[in-house]
PDB file of C-alpha atoms in Angstrom:
ATOM      1  CA  UNK W   1     318.212  70.626 182.002  1.00  0.00           C
ATOM      2  CA  UNK W   2     317.938  71.199 185.475  1.00  0.00           C
ATOM      3  CA  UNK W   3     314.826  70.300 186.999  1.00  0.00           C
ATOM      4  CA  UNK W   4     312.505  73.230 187.532  1.00  0.00           C
ATOM      5  CA  UNK W   5     312.508  75.446 191.015  1.00  0.00           C
ATOM      6  CA  UNK W   6     309.660  74.484 193.745  1.00  0.00           C
ATOM      7  CA  UNK W   7     308.516  78.185 193.301  1.00  0.00           C
ATOM      8  CA  UNK W   8     309.075  77.396 189.528  1.00  0.00           C
ATOM      9  CA  UNK W   9     306.270  75.168 189.486  1.00  0.00           C
ATOM     10  CA  UNK W  10     304.248  76.336 191.784  1.00  0.00           C
ATOM     11  CA  UNK W  11     303.235  78.420 189.916  1.00  0.00           C
ATOM     12  CA  UNK W  12     302.798  76.057 186.812  1.00  0.00           C
ATOM     13  CA  UNK W  13     300.834  75.014 189.008  1.00  0.00           C
ATOM     14  CA  UNK W  14     298.502  78.053 190.117  1.00  0.00           C
ATOM     15  CA  UNK W  15     298.090  78.339 186.465  1.00  0.00           C
ATOM     16  CA  UNK W  16     297.349  74.876 184.867  1.00  0.00           C
ATOM     17  CA  UNK W  17     294.413  74.492 188.197  1.00  0.00           C
ATOM     18  CA  UNK W  18     293.281  78.227 188.983  1.00  0.00           C
ATOM     19  CA  UNK W  19     289.336  79.063 187.850  1.00  0.00           C
ATOM     20  CA  UNK W  20     289.626  82.197 185.014  1.00  0.00           C
ATOM     21  CA  UNK W  21     287.345  83.999 186.733  1.00  0.00           C
ATOM     22  CA  UNK W  22     284.232  85.806 185.124  1.00  0.00           C
ATOM     23  CA  UNK W  23     283.462  88.651 183.488  1.00  0.00           C
ATOM     24  CA  UNK W  24     280.544  91.244 184.793  1.00  0.00           C
ATOM     25  CA  UNK W  25     278.483  90.128 182.051  1.00  0.00           C
ATOM     26  CA  UNK W  26     278.892  85.558 182.683  1.00  0.00           C
ATOM     27  CA  UNK W  27     277.558  86.527 186.287  1.00  0.00           C
ATOM     28  CA  UNK W  28     274.413  88.422 185.219  1.00  0.00           C
ATOM     29  CA  UNK W  29     272.432  85.745 183.838  1.00  0.00           C
ATOM     30  CA  UNK W  30     270.478  85.212 187.077  1.00  0.00           C
ATOM     31  CA  UNK W  31     271.766  82.219 188.553  1.00  0.00           C
ATOM     32  CA  UNK W  32     272.367  83.240 192.176  1.00  0.00           C
ATOM     33  CA  UNK W  33     272.255  79.962 194.126  1.00  0.00           C
ATOM     34  CA  UNK W  34     271.702  82.546 198.208  1.00  0.00           C
ATOM     35  CA  UNK W  35     269.046  82.220 199.921  1.00  0.00           C
ATOM     36  CA  UNK W  36     265.522  84.563 199.061  1.00  0.00           C
ATOM     37  CA  UNK W  37     266.688  87.366 201.744  1.00  0.00           C
ATOM     38  CA  UNK W  38     270.439  87.280 199.940  1.00  0.00           C
ATOM     39  CA  UNK W  39     268.989  88.173 196.834  1.00  0.00           C
ATOM     40  CA  UNK W  40     267.276  90.486 197.888  1.00  0.00           C
ATOM     41  CA  UNK W  41     270.242  92.297 199.648  1.00  0.00           C
ATOM     42  CA  UNK W  42     271.667  92.175 196.518  1.00  0.00           C
ATOM     43  CA  UNK W  43     269.591  95.595 195.693  1.00  0.00           C
ATOM     44  CA  UNK W  44     267.768  95.533 198.429  1.00  0.00           C
ATOM     45  CA  UNK W  45     265.812  99.814 196.658  1.00  0.00           C
ATOM     46  CA  UNK W  46     264.591  98.215 193.208  1.00  0.00           C
ATOM     47  CA  UNK W  47     263.907  95.071 194.654  1.00  0.00           C
ATOM     48  CA  UNK W  48     261.927  96.875 198.319  1.00  0.00           C
ATOM     49  CA  UNK W  49     259.891  98.464 194.768  1.00  0.00           C
ATOM     50  CA  UNK W  50     259.120  94.715 193.810  1.00  0.00           C
ATOM     51  CA  UNK W  51     257.812  93.681 196.523  1.00  0.00           C
ATOM     52  CA  UNK W  52     255.431  96.944 196.739  1.00  0.00           C
ATOM     53  CA  UNK W  53     254.102  96.290 193.199  1.00  0.00           C
ATOM     54  CA  UNK W  54     253.727  92.363 194.176  1.00  0.00           C
ATOM     55  CA  UNK W  55     251.843  92.623 197.218  1.00  0.00           C
ATOM     56  CA  UNK W  56     249.964  95.366 195.904  1.00  0.00           C
ATOM     57  CA  UNK W  57     248.803  93.444 192.500  1.00  0.00           C
ATOM     58  CA  UNK W  58     248.322  90.125 194.721  1.00  0.00           C
ATOM     59  CA  UNK W  59     245.953  92.851 196.514  1.00  0.00           C
ATOM     60  CA  UNK W  60     244.291  93.466 193.266  1.00  0.00           C
ATOM     61  CA  UNK W  61     243.067  90.434 192.730  1.00  0.00           C
ATOM     62  CA  UNK W  62     242.015  89.123 196.097  1.00  0.00           C
ATOM     63  CA  UNK W  63     239.446  92.051 194.989  1.00  0.00           C
ATOM     64  CA  UNK W  64     238.854  90.971 191.909  1.00  0.00           C
ATOM     65  CA  UNK W  65     237.571  87.984 192.762  1.00  0.00           C
ATOM     66  CA  UNK W  66     235.502  90.276 195.921  1.00  0.00           C
ATOM     67  CA  UNK W  67     234.108  92.068 193.371  1.00  0.00           C
ATOM     68  CA  UNK W  68     232.312  88.931 191.689  1.00  0.00           C
ATOM     69  CA  UNK W  69     230.918  87.939 194.609  1.00  0.00           C
ATOM     70  CA  UNK W  70     229.369  91.089 194.703  1.00  0.00           C
ATOM     71  CA  UNK W  71     225.527  91.005 195.121  1.00  0.00           C
ATOM     72  CA  UNK W  72     226.025  94.906 192.916  1.00  0.00           C
ATOM     73  CA  UNK W  73     228.802  96.217 191.671  1.00  0.00           C
ATOM     74  CA  UNK W  74     228.921  99.676 189.989  1.00  0.00           C
ATOM     75  CA  UNK W  75     230.569  99.675 185.677  1.00  0.00           C
ATOM     76  CA  UNK W  76     232.701 102.313 184.521  1.00  0.00           C
ATOM     77  CA  UNK W  77     231.716 105.368 183.467  1.00  0.00           C
ATOM     78  CA  UNK W  78     232.673 106.229 179.551  1.00  0.00           C
ATOM     79  CA  UNK W  79     236.012 107.989 180.479  1.00  0.00           C
ATOM     80  CA  UNK W  80     237.537 105.097 181.872  1.00  0.00           C
ATOM     81  CA  UNK W  81     235.935 102.494 179.522  1.00  0.00           C
ATOM     82  CA  UNK W  82     238.555 104.317 176.096  1.00  0.00           C
ATOM     83  CA  UNK W  83     241.433 103.928 179.673  1.00  0.00           C
ATOM     84  CA  UNK W  84     241.218 100.416 178.732  1.00  0.00           C
ATOM     85  CA  UNK W  85     242.658 100.277 175.195  1.00  0.00           C
ATOM     86  CA  UNK W  86     245.005 103.591 176.097  1.00  0.00           C
ATOM     87  CA  UNK W  87     246.966 101.214 178.560  1.00  0.00           C
ATOM     88  CA  UNK W  88     246.771  98.764 175.924  1.00  0.00           C
ATOM     89  CA  UNK W  89     248.394 101.034 173.595  1.00  0.00           C
ATOM     90  CA  UNK W  90     250.961 101.975 176.264  1.00  0.00           C
ATOM     91  CA  UNK W  91     252.055  97.996 177.942  1.00  0.00           C
ATOM     92  CA  UNK W  92     253.020  97.086 173.402  1.00  0.00           C
ATOM     93  CA  UNK W  93     255.578  99.921 173.563  1.00  0.00           C
ATOM     94  CA  UNK W  94     257.122  99.104 176.716  1.00  0.00           C
ATOM     95  CA  UNK W  95     256.929  95.194 176.017  1.00  0.00           C
ATOM     96  CA  UNK W  96     257.324  96.597 172.248  1.00  0.00           C
ATOM     97  CA  UNK W  97     261.560  97.881 173.917  1.00  0.00           C
ATOM     98  CA  UNK W  98     261.613  94.495 176.143  1.00  0.00           C
ATOM     99  CA  UNK W  99     261.224  92.462 173.719  1.00  0.00           C
ATOM    100  CA  UNK W 100     263.431  94.455 171.984  1.00  0.00           C
ATOM    101  CA  UNK W 101     266.125  93.955 174.518  1.00  0.00           C
ATOM    102  CA  UNK W 102     265.338  91.051 174.890  1.00  0.00           C
ATOM    103  CA  UNK W 103     265.932  89.690 170.574  1.00  0.00           C
ATOM    104  CA  UNK W 104     269.439  91.622 170.010  1.00  0.00           C
ATOM    105  CA  UNK W 105     270.903  91.409 173.715  1.00  0.00           C
ATOM    106  CA  UNK W 106     270.387  95.303 173.780  1.00  0.00           C
ATOM    107  CA  UNK W 107     271.639  97.369 176.654  1.00  0.00           C
ATOM    108  CA  UNK W 108     268.389  98.124 178.275  1.00  0.00           C
ATOM    109  CA  UNK W 109     268.528 101.544 179.335  1.00  0.00           C
ATOM    110  CA  UNK W 110     267.088 101.120 182.531  1.00  0.00           C
ATOM    111  CA  UNK W 111     267.364 104.524 184.762  1.00  0.00           C
ATOM    112  CA  UNK W 112     267.802 105.429 188.542  1.00  0.00           C
ATOM    113  CA  UNK W 113     265.834 102.089 190.109  1.00  0.00           C
ATOM    114  CA  UNK W 114     267.028  99.004 189.578  1.00  0.00           C
ATOM    115  CA  UNK W 115     269.206  96.495 187.134  1.00  0.00           C
ATOM    116  CA  UNK W 116     267.075  95.750 184.761  1.00  0.00           C
ATOM    117  CA  UNK W 117     269.779  94.359 182.660  1.00  0.00           C
ATOM    118  CA  UNK W 118     270.457  91.266 184.909  1.00  0.00           C
ATOM    119  CA  UNK W 119     266.935  90.161 184.512  1.00  0.00           C
ATOM    120  CA  UNK W 120     267.112  90.270 180.989  1.00  0.00           C
ATOM    121  CA  UNK W 121     270.389  88.767 181.355  1.00  0.00           C
ATOM    122  CA  UNK W 122     268.349  85.831 183.706  1.00  0.00           C
ATOM    123  CA  UNK W 123     267.373  82.549 182.376  1.00  0.00           C
ATOM    124  CA  UNK W 124     263.535  84.402 183.384  1.00  0.00           C
ATOM    125  CA  UNK W 125     263.904  86.631 180.152  1.00  0.00           C
ATOM    126  CA  UNK W 126     262.507  82.954 177.806  1.00  0.00           C
ATOM    127  CA  UNK W 127     259.774  81.203 179.247  1.00  0.00           C
ATOM    128  CA  UNK W 128     260.747  77.787 178.514  1.00  0.00           C
ATOM    129  CA  UNK W 129     264.353  79.389 177.276  1.00  0.00           C
ATOM    130  CA  UNK W 130     263.344  79.887 173.670  1.00  0.00           C
ATOM    131  CA  UNK W 131     259.824  82.494 173.900  1.00  0.00           C
ATOM    132  CA  UNK W 132     261.347  85.956 175.079  1.00  0.00           C
ATOM    133  CA  UNK W 133     258.562  87.403 177.846  1.00  0.00           C
ATOM    134  CA  UNK W 134     259.278  91.125 176.287  1.00  0.00           C
ATOM    135  CA  UNK W 135     256.834  88.834 173.524  1.00  0.00           C
ATOM    136  CA  UNK W 136     255.028  87.318 175.267  1.00  0.00           C
ATOM    137  CA  UNK W 137     254.060  90.129 176.451  1.00  0.00           C
ATOM    138  CA  UNK W 138     253.512  91.842 172.475  1.00  0.00           C
ATOM    139  CA  UNK W 139     251.320  89.456 172.333  1.00  0.00           C
ATOM    140  CA  UNK W 140     249.221  89.513 175.204  1.00  0.00           C
ATOM    141  CA  UNK W 141     248.745  93.247 175.053  1.00  0.00           C
ATOM    142  CA  UNK W 142     246.818  92.196 171.695  1.00  0.00           C
ATOM    143  CA  UNK W 143     244.879  89.760 172.127  1.00  0.00           C
ATOM    144  CA  UNK W 144     243.641  91.317 174.815  1.00  0.00           C
ATOM    145  CA  UNK W 145     243.547  94.817 173.304  1.00  0.00           C
ATOM    146  CA  UNK W 146     241.329  92.870 170.321  1.00  0.00           C
ATOM    147  CA  UNK W 147     239.206  91.320 172.579  1.00  0.00           C
ATOM    148  CA  UNK W 148     238.202  94.780 174.202  1.00  0.00           C
ATOM    149  CA  UNK W 149     237.596  96.254 170.278  1.00  0.00           C
ATOM    150  CA  UNK W 150     235.107  92.902 169.950  1.00  0.00           C
ATOM    151  CA  UNK W 151     232.936  93.974 173.234  1.00  0.00           C
ATOM    152  CA  UNK W 152     231.802  97.159 171.992  1.00  0.00           C
ATOM    153  CA  UNK W 153     230.105  95.102 168.277  1.00  0.00           C
ATOM    154  CA  UNK W 154     226.646  96.143 168.674  1.00  0.00           C
ATOM    155  CA  UNK W 155     225.894  92.556 168.950  1.00  0.00           C
ATOM    156  CA  UNK W 156     225.459  91.274 172.635  1.00  0.00           C
ATOM    157  CA  UNK W 157     226.352  88.638 172.220  1.00  0.00           C
ATOM    158  CA  UNK W 158     229.917  88.604 170.446  1.00  0.00           C
ATOM    159  CA  UNK W 159     230.269  91.730 173.255  1.00  0.00           C
ATOM    160  CA  UNK W 160     229.978  89.832 176.076  1.00  0.00           C
ATOM    161  CA  UNK W 161     232.777  87.363 174.685  1.00  0.00           C
ATOM    162  CA  UNK W 162     234.382  89.869 174.093  1.00  0.00           C
ATOM    163  CA  UNK W 163     234.607  91.484 177.640  1.00  0.00           C
ATOM    164  CA  UNK W 164     235.035  87.781 178.773  1.00  0.00           C
ATOM    165  CA  UNK W 165     237.183  87.054 176.742  1.00  0.00           C
ATOM    166  CA  UNK W 166     239.096  90.366 178.420  1.00  0.00           C
ATOM    167  CA  UNK W 167     239.209  89.810 181.470  1.00  0.00           C
ATOM    168  CA  UNK W 168     240.630  86.927 181.028  1.00  0.00           C
ATOM    169  CA  UNK W 169     243.424  87.052 179.958  1.00  0.00           C
ATOM    170  CA  UNK W 170     243.782  89.659 181.995  1.00  0.00           C
ATOM    171  CA  UNK W 171     243.524  87.815 184.744  1.00  0.00           C
ATOM    172  CA  UNK W 172     246.586  85.592 183.751  1.00  0.00           C
ATOM    173  CA  UNK W 173     248.848  88.174 183.055  1.00  0.00           C
ATOM    174  CA  UNK W 174     248.620  89.717 186.679  1.00  0.00           C
ATOM    175  CA  UNK W 175     248.655  85.886 187.060  1.00  0.00           C
ATOM    176  CA  UNK W 176     252.406  85.808 185.125  1.00  0.00           C
ATOM    177  CA  UNK W 177     252.702  88.491 186.445  1.00  0.00           C
ATOM    178  CA  UNK W 178     253.605  88.265 190.415  1.00  0.00           C
ATOM    179  CA  UNK W 179     255.170  84.786 189.190  1.00  0.00           C
ATOM    180  CA  UNK W 180     257.822  87.438 187.481  1.00  0.00           C
ATOM    181  CA  UNK W 181     257.921  90.340 190.286  1.00  0.00           C
ATOM    182  CA  UNK W 182     258.638  87.472 192.642  1.00  0.00           C
ATOM    183  CA  UNK W 183     261.234  85.820 190.756  1.00  0.00           C
ATOM    184  CA  UNK W 184     263.079  89.251 190.015  1.00  0.00           C
ATOM    185  CA  UNK W 185     264.274  90.733 194.420  1.00  0.00           C
ATOM    186  CA  UNK W 186     264.325  87.392 195.556  1.00  0.00           C
ATOM    187  CA  UNK W 187     266.021  84.799 192.922  1.00  0.00           C
ATOM    188  CA  UNK W 188     267.348  86.965 190.592  1.00  0.00           C
ATOM    189  CA  UNK W 189     268.193  89.395 193.110  1.00  0.00           C
ATOM    190  CA  UNK W 190     267.262  92.503 191.285  1.00  0.00           C
ATOM    191  CA  UNK W 191     264.624  94.410 189.594  1.00  0.00           C
ATOM    192  CA  UNK W 192     263.724  95.711 186.197  1.00  0.00           C
ATOM    193  CA  UNK W 193     261.613  99.307 185.469  1.00  0.00           C
ATOM    194  CA  UNK W 194     260.034  98.301 182.974  1.00  0.00           C
ATOM    195  CA  UNK W 195     258.770  94.446 184.347  1.00  0.00           C
ATOM    196  CA  UNK W 196     257.748  96.959 186.484  1.00  0.00           C
ATOM    197  CA  UNK W 197     256.009  99.718 183.746  1.00  0.00           C
ATOM    198  CA  UNK W 198     254.378  96.753 182.552  1.00  0.00           C
ATOM    199  CA  UNK W 199     252.913  94.721 185.905  1.00  0.00           C
ATOM    200  CA  UNK W 200     250.874  97.920 186.874  1.00  0.00           C
ATOM    201  CA  UNK W 201     250.015  98.543 183.426  1.00  0.00           C
ATOM    202  CA  UNK W 202     248.182  94.916 183.668  1.00  0.00           C
ATOM    203  CA  UNK W 203     246.908  94.858 186.166  1.00  0.00           C
ATOM    204  CA  UNK W 204     245.401  97.616 185.549  1.00  0.00           C
ATOM    205  CA  UNK W 205     243.780  96.160 183.396  1.00  0.00           C
ATOM    206  CA  UNK W 206     242.372  93.089 185.042  1.00  0.00           C
ATOM    207  CA  UNK W 207     240.869  96.506 187.511  1.00  0.00           C
ATOM    208  CA  UNK W 208     239.168  98.100 184.411  1.00  0.00           C
ATOM    209  CA  UNK W 209     238.291  95.148 183.183  1.00  0.00           C
ATOM    210  CA  UNK W 210     236.066  93.846 185.977  1.00  0.00           C
ATOM    211  CA  UNK W 211     232.648  95.780 185.486  1.00  0.00           C
ATOM    212  CA  UNK W 212     231.911  94.676 181.903  1.00  0.00           C
ATOM    213  CA  UNK W 213     232.932  91.263 182.905  1.00  0.00           C
ATOM    214  CA  UNK W 214     230.559  90.888 185.711  1.00  0.00           C
ATOM    215  CA  UNK W 215     227.915  92.425 183.734  1.00  0.00           C
ATOM    216  CA  UNK W 216     228.435  90.329 180.595  1.00  0.00           C
ATOM    217  CA  UNK W 217     228.725  86.614 183.299  1.00  0.00           C
ATOM    218  CA  UNK W 218     225.526  87.673 184.780  1.00  0.00           C
ATOM    219  CA  UNK W 219     223.558  88.221 181.021  1.00  0.00           C
ATOM    220  CA  UNK W 220     224.977  84.520 180.366  1.00  0.00           C
ATOM    221  CA  UNK W 221     223.590  83.303 183.760  1.00  0.00           C
ATOM    222  CA  UNK W 222     219.954  85.419 183.009  1.00  0.00           C
ATOM    223  CA  UNK W 223     219.598  83.611 179.495  1.00  0.00           C
TER     224      UNK W 223
END
C-alpha cells in the first residue's frame, strides 16, 4: 500500500501524542499550582468571606490569651453556659453532613457562596489522606460536649478538669480550623460554607469555654 500522505501522518501523530483534556471533576482536586493570589481569584466572593472568618478567628485567639492574663474577668451567666451544648449539637449536624459527603463522594449542597464540592474533593478533605475531616469534626464536638457534661458535676475536682479539657479541645479545634480556613482561599482556591460554619461554631465554643476554664485554673493555682 502507498505511504500515508503528510496531513494523514500528522493527524496520526497528533492522536498518539495528544494528552486527554481533564474532566471538570478531575480539576476539582485542590491541587492548584498557581500563586496565592491566583488561587484566591478563582472565587473572590467566597474566598473573601473565608478571609474575614480567618481574621475573626485569629482575633478571638488573641483575645482569649489576653483574657487569661487579666487579673479579674467576668464569668458567663447561666444562659451562655447552656449555649455550649446547643452549639455542639449544631456542630454535630454540620460535621455529620460533611462526613457523609466525604465518605460517600456525593455532591454537597453548597448554597450561593463558595464552592464546597471543590473543597470536599481536594486532598485536604482527609487528614493524612485517610481520616475525613468531617469525621474528625464529629469526634471533636462529641469530646467537647462530654467535657462540658463533666464540668457540670458537683464534685469540684472533676468539674475543673472538665472545664480545662473543654477549653483545650476548643482551642485545638479553632487552631485546626484556622489552618483549614487558610487553605481554602489561598491553596485550594475555593471556599466551603459548611466548613466556615463549623469554624465559627468552634470559635464560639472557645470563647464560651474561657470563663469556666479560667475559674478552674485559678482553683488549681490556689490549691
